[in-house]
C-alpha cells in the first residue's frame, strides 16, 4: 500500500491509570508507534495526567505500575510527550511531579496541535 | 476516501461497537474504502464466536462477519488484548495450552503494527469507544 505523505498523529490519553485496561493498551500503541518510527505526539489531558504522577504504587491491586512503564517511553523512541496545563492545575500537579520530562501546553497551544494533526486517536 | 477504524468499545457494553459496524457498512455503501478494522482492548471481545446474546437483541457478531465476507474488510484483533479477553485462534490456543479456539474465523489475531500500517495509508482514522 502506498503512503503518499507522512501522517502526523496525536494520541490523546484522557483516562486515569487504573480505572480500566484502556490506558495500558494505549501505552502499548504508543510503544508500537515509536518502534515503527511514526510521527506522533502522546498527549495527556484531563484525568489522563494522573498516569504521569511519580510515587504510584499499584502492587496492592496486582497490576503493573503505570508510571514506571511511562517513564521508559523515551527509551522506545516515544519522543514527544505533551501535557495539558489546565489538567495539571486542576489536579494540583507540578511539572516536577511527572515521571518523565514532558512539554506542558496551554489551551491556546493545544488547539492548533489537535486541529493540524492528520489523525487523532482518542483513548 | 480510505477509512481506518479502531474499535475500543466492548460488544456487550454501550453502543460504540454497534455504531462502528453500522458506520463501516454505510461508508462502504457510499463507495468509500475500508481495508482494515482494528480491535483493541475491550473491543477484541467482538471477535469471540462463543459469546451468546439474548435472542431478542441484535446479533453483535453477524454485522462484522458480513463486512469481512461481503466487502473483504480485514478484521484484526490486537493479540495482547485478545489473549486477555479469552479470544484465541487455533494457533494461540495450542501455544497457550488452552482447551479451545474462540475467535471467529472472520477475524485475524495480530499485532499493533497492523493498525499503524492501516492508519498510515488512511485519509480518515476514526476511533469508536474509549
PDB file of C-alpha atoms in Angstrom:
ATOM      1  CA  UNK A   1       0.000   0.000   0.000  1.00  0.00           C
ATOM      2  CA  UNK A   2       1.379   3.415  -0.863  1.00  0.00           C
ATOM      3  CA  UNK A   3       1.793   6.179   1.697  1.00  0.00           C
ATOM      4  CA  UNK A   4       1.828   9.398  -0.315  1.00  0.00           C
ATOM      5  CA  UNK A   5       2.616  11.607   2.662  1.00  0.00           C
ATOM      6  CA  UNK A   6       3.717  11.015   6.205  1.00  0.00           C
ATOM      7  CA  UNK A   7       0.849  11.318   8.648  1.00  0.00           C
ATOM      8  CA  UNK A   8       1.129  13.216  11.901  1.00  0.00           C
ATOM      9  CA  UNK A   9      -0.832  11.534  14.678  1.00  0.00           C
ATOM     10  CA  UNK A  10      -1.763  12.725  18.156  1.00  0.00           C
ATOM     11  CA  UNK A  11      -2.647  10.031  20.694  1.00  0.00           C
ATOM     12  CA  UNK A  12      -4.834  11.591  23.364  1.00  0.00           C
ATOM     13  CA  UNK A  13      -4.866   9.940  26.794  1.00  0.00           C
ATOM     14  CA  UNK A  14      -7.848  11.065  28.853  1.00  0.00           C
ATOM     15  CA  UNK A  15      -8.321   8.355  31.493  1.00  0.00           C
ATOM     16  CA  UNK A  16      -6.837   7.763  34.935  1.00  0.00           C
ATOM     17  CA  UNK A  17      -4.294   4.935  35.121  1.00  0.00           C
ATOM     18  CA  UNK A  18      -6.051   2.117  36.984  1.00  0.00           C
ATOM     19  CA  UNK A  19      -9.740   2.567  36.170  1.00  0.00           C
ATOM     20  CA  UNK A  20      -9.638   0.395  33.050  1.00  0.00           C
ATOM     21  CA  UNK A  21      -7.271  -1.578  30.831  1.00  0.00           C
ATOM     22  CA  UNK A  22      -7.541   1.007  28.066  1.00  0.00           C
ATOM     23  CA  UNK A  23      -4.705   3.161  29.380  1.00  0.00           C
ATOM     24  CA  UNK A  24      -2.280   0.241  29.230  1.00  0.00           C
ATOM     25  CA  UNK A  25      -3.448  -0.683  25.716  1.00  0.00           C
ATOM     26  CA  UNK A  26      -2.875   2.909  24.639  1.00  0.00           C
ATOM     27  CA  UNK A  27       0.650   2.956  26.059  1.00  0.00           C
ATOM     28  CA  UNK A  28       1.269  -0.252  24.057  1.00  0.00           C
ATOM     29  CA  UNK A  29       0.062   1.609  20.961  1.00  0.00           C
ATOM     30  CA  UNK A  30       2.488   4.475  21.685  1.00  0.00           C
ATOM     31  CA  UNK A  31       5.329   1.962  22.132  1.00  0.00           C
ATOM     32  CA  UNK A  32       4.451   0.293  18.825  1.00  0.00           C
ATOM     33  CA  UNK A  33       4.300   3.649  17.046  1.00  0.00           C
ATOM     34  CA  UNK A  34       7.722   4.501  18.451  1.00  0.00           C
ATOM     35  CA  UNK A  35       9.090   1.150  17.285  1.00  0.00           C
ATOM     36  CA  UNK A  36       7.649   1.720  13.792  1.00  0.00           C
ATOM     37  CA  UNK A  37       9.167   5.239  13.723  1.00  0.00           C
ATOM     38  CA  UNK A  38       5.853   7.011  13.295  1.00  0.00           C
ATOM     39  CA  UNK A  39       5.484  10.775  13.510  1.00  0.00           C
ATOM     40  CA  UNK A  40       3.310  11.290  16.589  1.00  0.00           C
ATOM     41  CA  UNK A  41       2.695  13.086  19.879  1.00  0.00           C
ATOM     42  CA  UNK A  42       1.405  11.476  23.048  1.00  0.00           C
ATOM     43  CA  UNK A  43      -0.852  13.980  24.799  1.00  0.00           C
ATOM     44  CA  UNK A  44      -2.143  13.569  28.367  1.00  0.00           C
ATOM     45  CA  UNK A  45      -5.337  15.523  29.040  1.00  0.00           C
ATOM     46  CA  UNK A  46      -7.914  15.620  31.839  1.00  0.00           C
ATOM     47  CA  UNK A  47      -7.686  12.692  34.253  1.00  0.00           C
ATOM     48  CA  UNK A  48      -5.041  11.238  31.950  1.00  0.00           C
ATOM     49  CA  UNK A  49      -2.397  13.406  33.658  1.00  0.00           C
ATOM     50  CA  UNK A  50      -2.735  11.177  36.756  1.00  0.00           C
ATOM     51  CA  UNK A  51      -0.868   8.488  34.796  1.00  0.00           C
ATOM     52  CA  UNK A  52       2.231  10.688  34.929  1.00  0.00           C
ATOM     53  CA  UNK A  53       2.460  11.038  38.706  1.00  0.00           C
ATOM     54  CA  UNK A  54       5.605   9.865  40.444  1.00  0.00           C
ATOM     55  CA  UNK A  55       5.178   7.745  43.593  1.00  0.00           C
ATOM     56  CA  UNK A  56       2.489   5.475  42.158  1.00  0.00           C
ATOM     57  CA  UNK A  57       2.179   2.119  43.910  1.00  0.00           C
ATOM     58  CA  UNK A  58      -0.059  -0.415  42.182  1.00  0.00           C
ATOM     59  CA  UNK A  59       1.242  -3.524  43.990  1.00  0.00           C
ATOM     60  CA  UNK A  60      -1.926  -3.928  46.074  1.00  0.00           C
ATOM     61  CA  UNK A  61      -4.183  -4.070  43.007  1.00  0.00           C
ATOM     62  CA  UNK A  62      -1.933  -6.551  41.205  1.00  0.00           C
ATOM     63  CA  UNK A  63      -1.215  -4.579  38.051  1.00  0.00           C
ATOM     64  CA  UNK A  64       1.901  -3.034  36.605  1.00  0.00           C
ATOM     65  CA  UNK A  65       2.900   0.441  37.775  1.00  0.00           C
ATOM     66  CA  UNK A  66       1.700   2.820  35.049  1.00  0.00           C
ATOM     67  CA  UNK A  67       4.260   5.471  35.951  1.00  0.00           C
ATOM     68  CA  UNK A  68       7.153   3.044  35.542  1.00  0.00           C
ATOM     69  CA  UNK A  69       6.009   1.970  32.081  1.00  0.00           C
ATOM     70  CA  UNK A  70       5.502   5.589  31.030  1.00  0.00           C
ATOM     71  CA  UNK A  71       8.888   6.705  32.379  1.00  0.00           C
ATOM     72  CA  UNK A  72      10.513   4.233  29.969  1.00  0.00           C
ATOM     73  CA  UNK A  73       8.807   5.681  26.862  1.00  0.00           C
ATOM     74  CA  UNK A  74      11.785   7.853  25.810  1.00  0.00           C
ATOM     75  CA  UNK A  75      13.896   4.670  25.585  1.00  0.00           C
ATOM     76  CA  UNK A  76      11.456   3.332  22.980  1.00  0.00           C
ATOM     77  CA  UNK A  77      11.501   6.323  20.626  1.00  0.00           C
ATOM     78  CA  UNK A  78       8.392   7.958  22.041  1.00  0.00           C
ATOM     79  CA  UNK A  79       9.895  11.410  21.786  1.00  0.00           C
ATOM     80  CA  UNK A  80       7.071  13.903  22.089  1.00  0.00           C
ATOM     81  CA  UNK A  81       5.133  13.670  25.345  1.00  0.00           C
ATOM     82  CA  UNK A  82       2.754  16.580  25.923  1.00  0.00           C
ATOM     83  CA  UNK A  83       0.640  17.559  28.914  1.00  0.00           C
ATOM     84  CA  UNK A  84      -2.407  19.772  29.204  1.00  0.00           C
ATOM     85  CA  UNK A  85      -1.513  22.652  31.569  1.00  0.00           C
ATOM     86  CA  UNK A  86      -5.145  23.128  32.657  1.00  0.00           C
ATOM     87  CA  UNK A  87      -5.347  19.493  33.796  1.00  0.00           C
ATOM     88  CA  UNK A  88      -2.137  19.810  35.823  1.00  0.00           C
ATOM     89  CA  UNK A  89      -3.570  22.846  37.583  1.00  0.00           C
ATOM     90  CA  UNK A  90      -6.909  21.117  38.200  1.00  0.00           C
ATOM     91  CA  UNK A  91      -5.213  18.174  39.925  1.00  0.00           C
ATOM     92  CA  UNK A  92      -2.600  20.311  41.679  1.00  0.00           C
ATOM     93  CA  UNK A  93       0.295  18.603  39.921  1.00  0.00           C
ATOM     94  CA  UNK A  94       3.592  20.404  39.307  1.00  0.00           C
ATOM     95  CA  UNK A  95       5.714  19.687  36.229  1.00  0.00           C
ATOM     96  CA  UNK A  96       8.348  18.395  38.663  1.00  0.00           C
ATOM     97  CA  UNK A  97       5.881  15.685  39.878  1.00  0.00           C
ATOM     98  CA  UNK A  98       5.908  13.930  36.499  1.00  0.00           C
ATOM     99  CA  UNK A  99       7.671  10.618  35.797  1.00  0.00           C
ATOM    100  CA  UNK A 100       9.279  11.898  32.611  1.00  0.00           C
ATOM    101  CA  UNK A 101      10.111  15.233  31.011  1.00  0.00           C
ATOM    102  CA  UNK A 102       7.014  16.433  29.183  1.00  0.00           C
ATOM    103  CA  UNK A 103       6.128  19.610  27.344  1.00  0.00           C
ATOM    104  CA  UNK A 104       3.341  21.454  29.150  1.00  0.00           C
ATOM    105  CA  UNK A 105       0.899  23.111  26.746  1.00  0.00           C
ATOM    106  CA  UNK A 106      -1.682  25.780  27.433  1.00  0.00           C
ATOM    107  CA  UNK A 107      -5.131  25.576  25.826  1.00  0.00           C
ATOM    108  CA  UNK A 108      -4.144  28.068  23.113  1.00  0.00           C
ATOM    109  CA  UNK A 109      -1.285  25.763  22.108  1.00  0.00           C
ATOM    110  CA  UNK A 110      -3.395  22.608  22.241  1.00  0.00           C
ATOM    111  CA  UNK A 111      -5.892  23.909  19.737  1.00  0.00           C
ATOM    112  CA  UNK A 112      -3.516  24.125  16.755  1.00  0.00           C
ATOM    113  CA  UNK A 113      -1.844  20.842  17.741  1.00  0.00           C
ATOM    114  CA  UNK A 114      -5.160  18.991  17.606  1.00  0.00           C
ATOM    115  CA  UNK A 115      -6.598  20.768  14.589  1.00  0.00           C
ATOM    116  CA  UNK A 116      -3.455  20.334  12.475  1.00  0.00           C
ATOM    117  CA  UNK A 117      -2.934  16.619  13.179  1.00  0.00           C
ATOM    118  CA  UNK A 118      -3.797  14.226  10.354  1.00  0.00           C
ATOM    119  CA  UNK A 119      -5.122  11.618  12.787  1.00  0.00           C
ATOM    120  CA  UNK A 120      -6.338  11.825  16.369  1.00  0.00           C
ATOM    121  CA  UNK A 121      -6.505   8.653  18.415  1.00  0.00           C
ATOM    122  CA  UNK A 122      -8.694   9.424  21.385  1.00  0.00           C
ATOM    123  CA  UNK A 123      -8.275   6.865  24.155  1.00  0.00           C
TER     124      UNK A 123
ATOM    125  CA  UNK B   1     -11.834   8.093   0.716  1.00  0.00           C
ATOM    126  CA  UNK B   2      -9.915   5.452   2.677  1.00  0.00           C
ATOM    127  CA  UNK B   3     -11.027   4.937   6.261  1.00  0.00           C
ATOM    128  CA  UNK B   4      -9.306   3.031   9.038  1.00  0.00           C
ATOM    129  CA  UNK B   5     -11.415   2.221  12.082  1.00  0.00           C
ATOM    130  CA  UNK B   6     -10.211   1.494  15.606  1.00  0.00           C
ATOM    131  CA  UNK B   7     -12.782  -0.216  17.832  1.00  0.00           C
ATOM    132  CA  UNK B   8     -12.132   0.094  21.568  1.00  0.00           C
ATOM    133  CA  UNK B   9     -15.741  -0.379  22.625  1.00  0.00           C
ATOM    134  CA  UNK B  10     -16.934  -3.647  24.151  1.00  0.00           C
ATOM    135  CA  UNK B  11     -19.574  -5.535  22.147  1.00  0.00           C
ATOM    136  CA  UNK B  12     -21.590  -6.063  25.340  1.00  0.00           C
ATOM    137  CA  UNK B  13     -21.458  -2.626  26.947  1.00  0.00           C
ATOM    138  CA  UNK B  14     -22.653   0.620  25.422  1.00  0.00           C
ATOM    139  CA  UNK B  15     -23.256   1.042  21.700  1.00  0.00           C
ATOM    140  CA  UNK B  16     -19.819   2.007  20.388  1.00  0.00           C
ATOM    141  CA  UNK B  17     -19.157  -1.335  18.689  1.00  0.00           C
ATOM    142  CA  UNK B  18     -22.585  -1.409  17.030  1.00  0.00           C
ATOM    143  CA  UNK B  19     -22.101   2.157  15.819  1.00  0.00           C
ATOM    144  CA  UNK B  20     -18.714   1.181  14.383  1.00  0.00           C
ATOM    145  CA  UNK B  21     -20.191  -1.725  12.384  1.00  0.00           C
ATOM    146  CA  UNK B  22     -23.006   0.452  11.076  1.00  0.00           C
ATOM    147  CA  UNK B  23     -20.594   3.236  10.160  1.00  0.00           C
ATOM    148  CA  UNK B  24     -18.376   0.800   8.267  1.00  0.00           C
ATOM    149  CA  UNK B  25     -21.306  -0.626   6.366  1.00  0.00           C
ATOM    150  CA  UNK B  26     -22.664   2.840   5.474  1.00  0.00           C
ATOM    151  CA  UNK B  27     -19.235   4.112   4.370  1.00  0.00           C
ATOM    152  CA  UNK B  28     -18.763   1.117   2.063  1.00  0.00           C
ATOM    153  CA  UNK B  29     -22.266   1.579   0.642  1.00  0.00           C
ATOM    154  CA  UNK B  30     -21.307   5.141  -0.277  1.00  0.00           C
ATOM    155  CA  UNK B  31     -18.263   3.990  -2.183  1.00  0.00           C
ATOM    156  CA  UNK B  32     -15.576   4.647   0.418  1.00  0.00           C
ATOM    157  CA  UNK B  33     -12.835   2.119   1.074  1.00  0.00           C
ATOM    158  CA  UNK B  34     -12.124   0.322   4.340  1.00  0.00           C
ATOM    159  CA  UNK B  35      -9.241  -2.120   4.106  1.00  0.00           C
ATOM    160  CA  UNK B  36      -8.869  -2.921   7.758  1.00  0.00           C
ATOM    161  CA  UNK B  37     -10.680  -2.524  11.066  1.00  0.00           C
ATOM    162  CA  UNK B  38      -8.571  -2.928  14.190  1.00  0.00           C
ATOM    163  CA  UNK B  39      -9.938  -4.032  17.557  1.00  0.00           C
ATOM    164  CA  UNK B  40      -8.072  -3.086  20.734  1.00  0.00           C
ATOM    165  CA  UNK B  41      -8.697  -3.534  24.461  1.00  0.00           C
ATOM    166  CA  UNK B  42     -12.361  -4.416  25.222  1.00  0.00           C
ATOM    167  CA  UNK B  43     -13.125  -4.203  21.509  1.00  0.00           C
ATOM    168  CA  UNK B  44     -11.349  -7.513  20.945  1.00  0.00           C
ATOM    169  CA  UNK B  45     -14.228  -9.399  22.621  1.00  0.00           C
ATOM    170  CA  UNK B  46     -16.134  -8.627  19.398  1.00  0.00           C
ATOM    171  CA  UNK B  47     -14.240 -11.472  17.709  1.00  0.00           C
ATOM    172  CA  UNK B  48     -15.463 -14.227  20.027  1.00  0.00           C
ATOM    173  CA  UNK B  49     -17.645 -16.836  18.385  1.00  0.00           C
ATOM    174  CA  UNK B  50     -18.525 -18.338  21.775  1.00  0.00           C
ATOM    175  CA  UNK B  51     -20.470 -15.388  23.179  1.00  0.00           C
ATOM    176  CA  UNK B  52     -24.227 -15.966  23.397  1.00  0.00           C
ATOM    177  CA  UNK B  53     -26.570 -12.988  23.257  1.00  0.00           C
ATOM    178  CA  UNK B  54     -30.257 -12.657  24.167  1.00  0.00           C
ATOM    179  CA  UNK B  55     -32.498 -13.762  21.303  1.00  0.00           C
ATOM    180  CA  UNK B  56     -34.491 -10.534  21.339  1.00  0.00           C
ATOM    181  CA  UNK B  57     -31.386  -8.385  20.855  1.00  0.00           C
ATOM    182  CA  UNK B  58     -29.433  -7.607  17.690  1.00  0.00           C
ATOM    183  CA  UNK B  59     -26.695 -10.074  16.752  1.00  0.00           C
ATOM    184  CA  UNK B  60     -23.338  -8.498  17.696  1.00  0.00           C
ATOM    185  CA  UNK B  61     -21.164 -10.711  15.529  1.00  0.00           C
ATOM    186  CA  UNK B  62     -23.098 -11.010  12.230  1.00  0.00           C
ATOM    187  CA  UNK B  63     -22.564  -7.408  11.022  1.00  0.00           C
ATOM    188  CA  UNK B  64     -18.782  -7.865  11.300  1.00  0.00           C
ATOM    189  CA  UNK B  65     -18.747 -11.217   9.591  1.00  0.00           C
ATOM    190  CA  UNK B  66     -20.768  -9.651   6.763  1.00  0.00           C
ATOM    191  CA  UNK B  67     -18.179  -6.864   6.390  1.00  0.00           C
ATOM    192  CA  UNK B  68     -15.406  -9.434   6.115  1.00  0.00           C
ATOM    193  CA  UNK B  69     -17.224 -11.818   3.787  1.00  0.00           C
ATOM    194  CA  UNK B  70     -19.051  -9.378   1.523  1.00  0.00           C
ATOM    195  CA  UNK B  71     -16.578  -6.490   1.406  1.00  0.00           C
ATOM    196  CA  UNK B  72     -13.258  -8.220   2.124  1.00  0.00           C
ATOM    197  CA  UNK B  73     -12.602  -5.937   5.097  1.00  0.00           C
ATOM    198  CA  UNK B  74      -9.777  -7.280   7.246  1.00  0.00           C
ATOM    199  CA  UNK B  75     -10.863  -7.581  10.882  1.00  0.00           C
ATOM    200  CA  UNK B  76      -7.777  -7.603  13.094  1.00  0.00           C
ATOM    201  CA  UNK B  77      -7.795  -8.271  16.845  1.00  0.00           C
ATOM    202  CA  UNK B  78      -4.854  -6.930  18.866  1.00  0.00           C
ATOM    203  CA  UNK B  79      -3.123 -10.062  20.099  1.00  0.00           C
ATOM    204  CA  UNK B  80      -2.245  -8.761  23.588  1.00  0.00           C
ATOM    205  CA  UNK B  81      -5.823  -7.600  24.232  1.00  0.00           C
ATOM    206  CA  UNK B  82      -7.448 -10.642  22.597  1.00  0.00           C
ATOM    207  CA  UNK B  83      -5.493 -13.090  24.761  1.00  0.00           C
ATOM    208  CA  UNK B  84      -6.555 -11.239  27.913  1.00  0.00           C
ATOM    209  CA  UNK B  85     -10.178 -11.386  26.803  1.00  0.00           C
ATOM    210  CA  UNK B  86     -10.020 -15.089  26.005  1.00  0.00           C
ATOM    211  CA  UNK B  87     -10.312 -14.630  22.247  1.00  0.00           C
ATOM    212  CA  UNK B  88      -7.840 -17.121  20.744  1.00  0.00           C
ATOM    213  CA  UNK B  89      -7.483 -18.664  17.327  1.00  0.00           C
ATOM    214  CA  UNK B  90      -6.356 -22.273  16.910  1.00  0.00           C
ATOM    215  CA  UNK B  91      -2.645 -21.354  16.885  1.00  0.00           C
ATOM    216  CA  UNK B  92      -2.874 -19.288  20.050  1.00  0.00           C
ATOM    217  CA  UNK B  93      -4.964 -21.943  21.803  1.00  0.00           C
ATOM    218  CA  UNK B  94      -2.237 -24.520  21.130  1.00  0.00           C
ATOM    219  CA  UNK B  95       0.574 -22.114  22.027  1.00  0.00           C
ATOM    220  CA  UNK B  96      -1.009 -21.235  25.380  1.00  0.00           C
ATOM    221  CA  UNK B  97      -2.336 -24.747  26.070  1.00  0.00           C
ATOM    222  CA  UNK B  98      -5.982 -23.714  26.172  1.00  0.00           C
ATOM    223  CA  UNK B  99      -8.807 -26.194  25.504  1.00  0.00           C
ATOM    224  CA  UNK B 100     -10.442 -24.377  22.579  1.00  0.00           C
ATOM    225  CA  UNK B 101     -10.158 -21.662  19.975  1.00  0.00           C
ATOM    226  CA  UNK B 102     -12.750 -18.936  20.490  1.00  0.00           C
ATOM    227  CA  UNK B 103     -12.039 -16.434  17.700  1.00  0.00           C
ATOM    228  CA  UNK B 104     -14.453 -16.391  14.763  1.00  0.00           C
ATOM    229  CA  UNK B 105     -12.556 -17.265  11.553  1.00  0.00           C
ATOM    230  CA  UNK B 106     -13.564 -13.923  10.004  1.00  0.00           C
ATOM    231  CA  UNK B 107     -11.111 -12.283  12.443  1.00  0.00           C
ATOM    232  CA  UNK B 108      -7.311 -12.277  12.341  1.00  0.00           C
ATOM    233  CA  UNK B 109      -5.236 -12.063  15.511  1.00  0.00           C
ATOM    234  CA  UNK B 110      -2.171  -9.888  15.027  1.00  0.00           C
ATOM    235  CA  UNK B 111      -0.125  -7.027  16.409  1.00  0.00           C
ATOM    236  CA  UNK B 112      -0.448  -3.247  16.671  1.00  0.00           C
ATOM    237  CA  UNK B 113       1.730  -2.881  13.565  1.00  0.00           C
ATOM    238  CA  UNK B 114      -1.386  -3.792  11.562  1.00  0.00           C
ATOM    239  CA  UNK B 115      -3.157  -0.734  12.972  1.00  0.00           C
ATOM    240  CA  UNK B 116      -0.185   1.541  12.337  1.00  0.00           C
ATOM    241  CA  UNK B 117       0.141   0.284   8.770  1.00  0.00           C
ATOM    242  CA  UNK B 118      -3.565   0.818   8.041  1.00  0.00           C
ATOM    243  CA  UNK B 119      -3.589   4.282   9.650  1.00  0.00           C
ATOM    244  CA  UNK B 120      -0.557   5.403   7.629  1.00  0.00           C
ATOM    245  CA  UNK B 121      -2.431   4.899   4.369  1.00  0.00           C
ATOM    246  CA  UNK B 122      -5.831   6.164   5.552  1.00  0.00           C
ATOM    247  CA  UNK B 123      -7.378   9.533   4.776  1.00  0.00           C
ATOM    248  CA  UNK B 124      -9.519   9.280   7.890  1.00  0.00           C
ATOM    249  CA  UNK B 125      -8.908   7.453  11.144  1.00  0.00           C
ATOM    250  CA  UNK B 126     -11.902   7.009  13.431  1.00  0.00           C
ATOM    251  CA  UNK B 127     -11.977   5.654  16.976  1.00  0.00           C
ATOM    252  CA  UNK B 128     -15.116   4.060  18.451  1.00  0.00           C
ATOM    253  CA  UNK B 129     -15.286   3.861  22.226  1.00  0.00           C
ATOM    254  CA  UNK B 130     -12.596   4.845  24.701  1.00  0.00           C
TER     255      UNK B 130
END
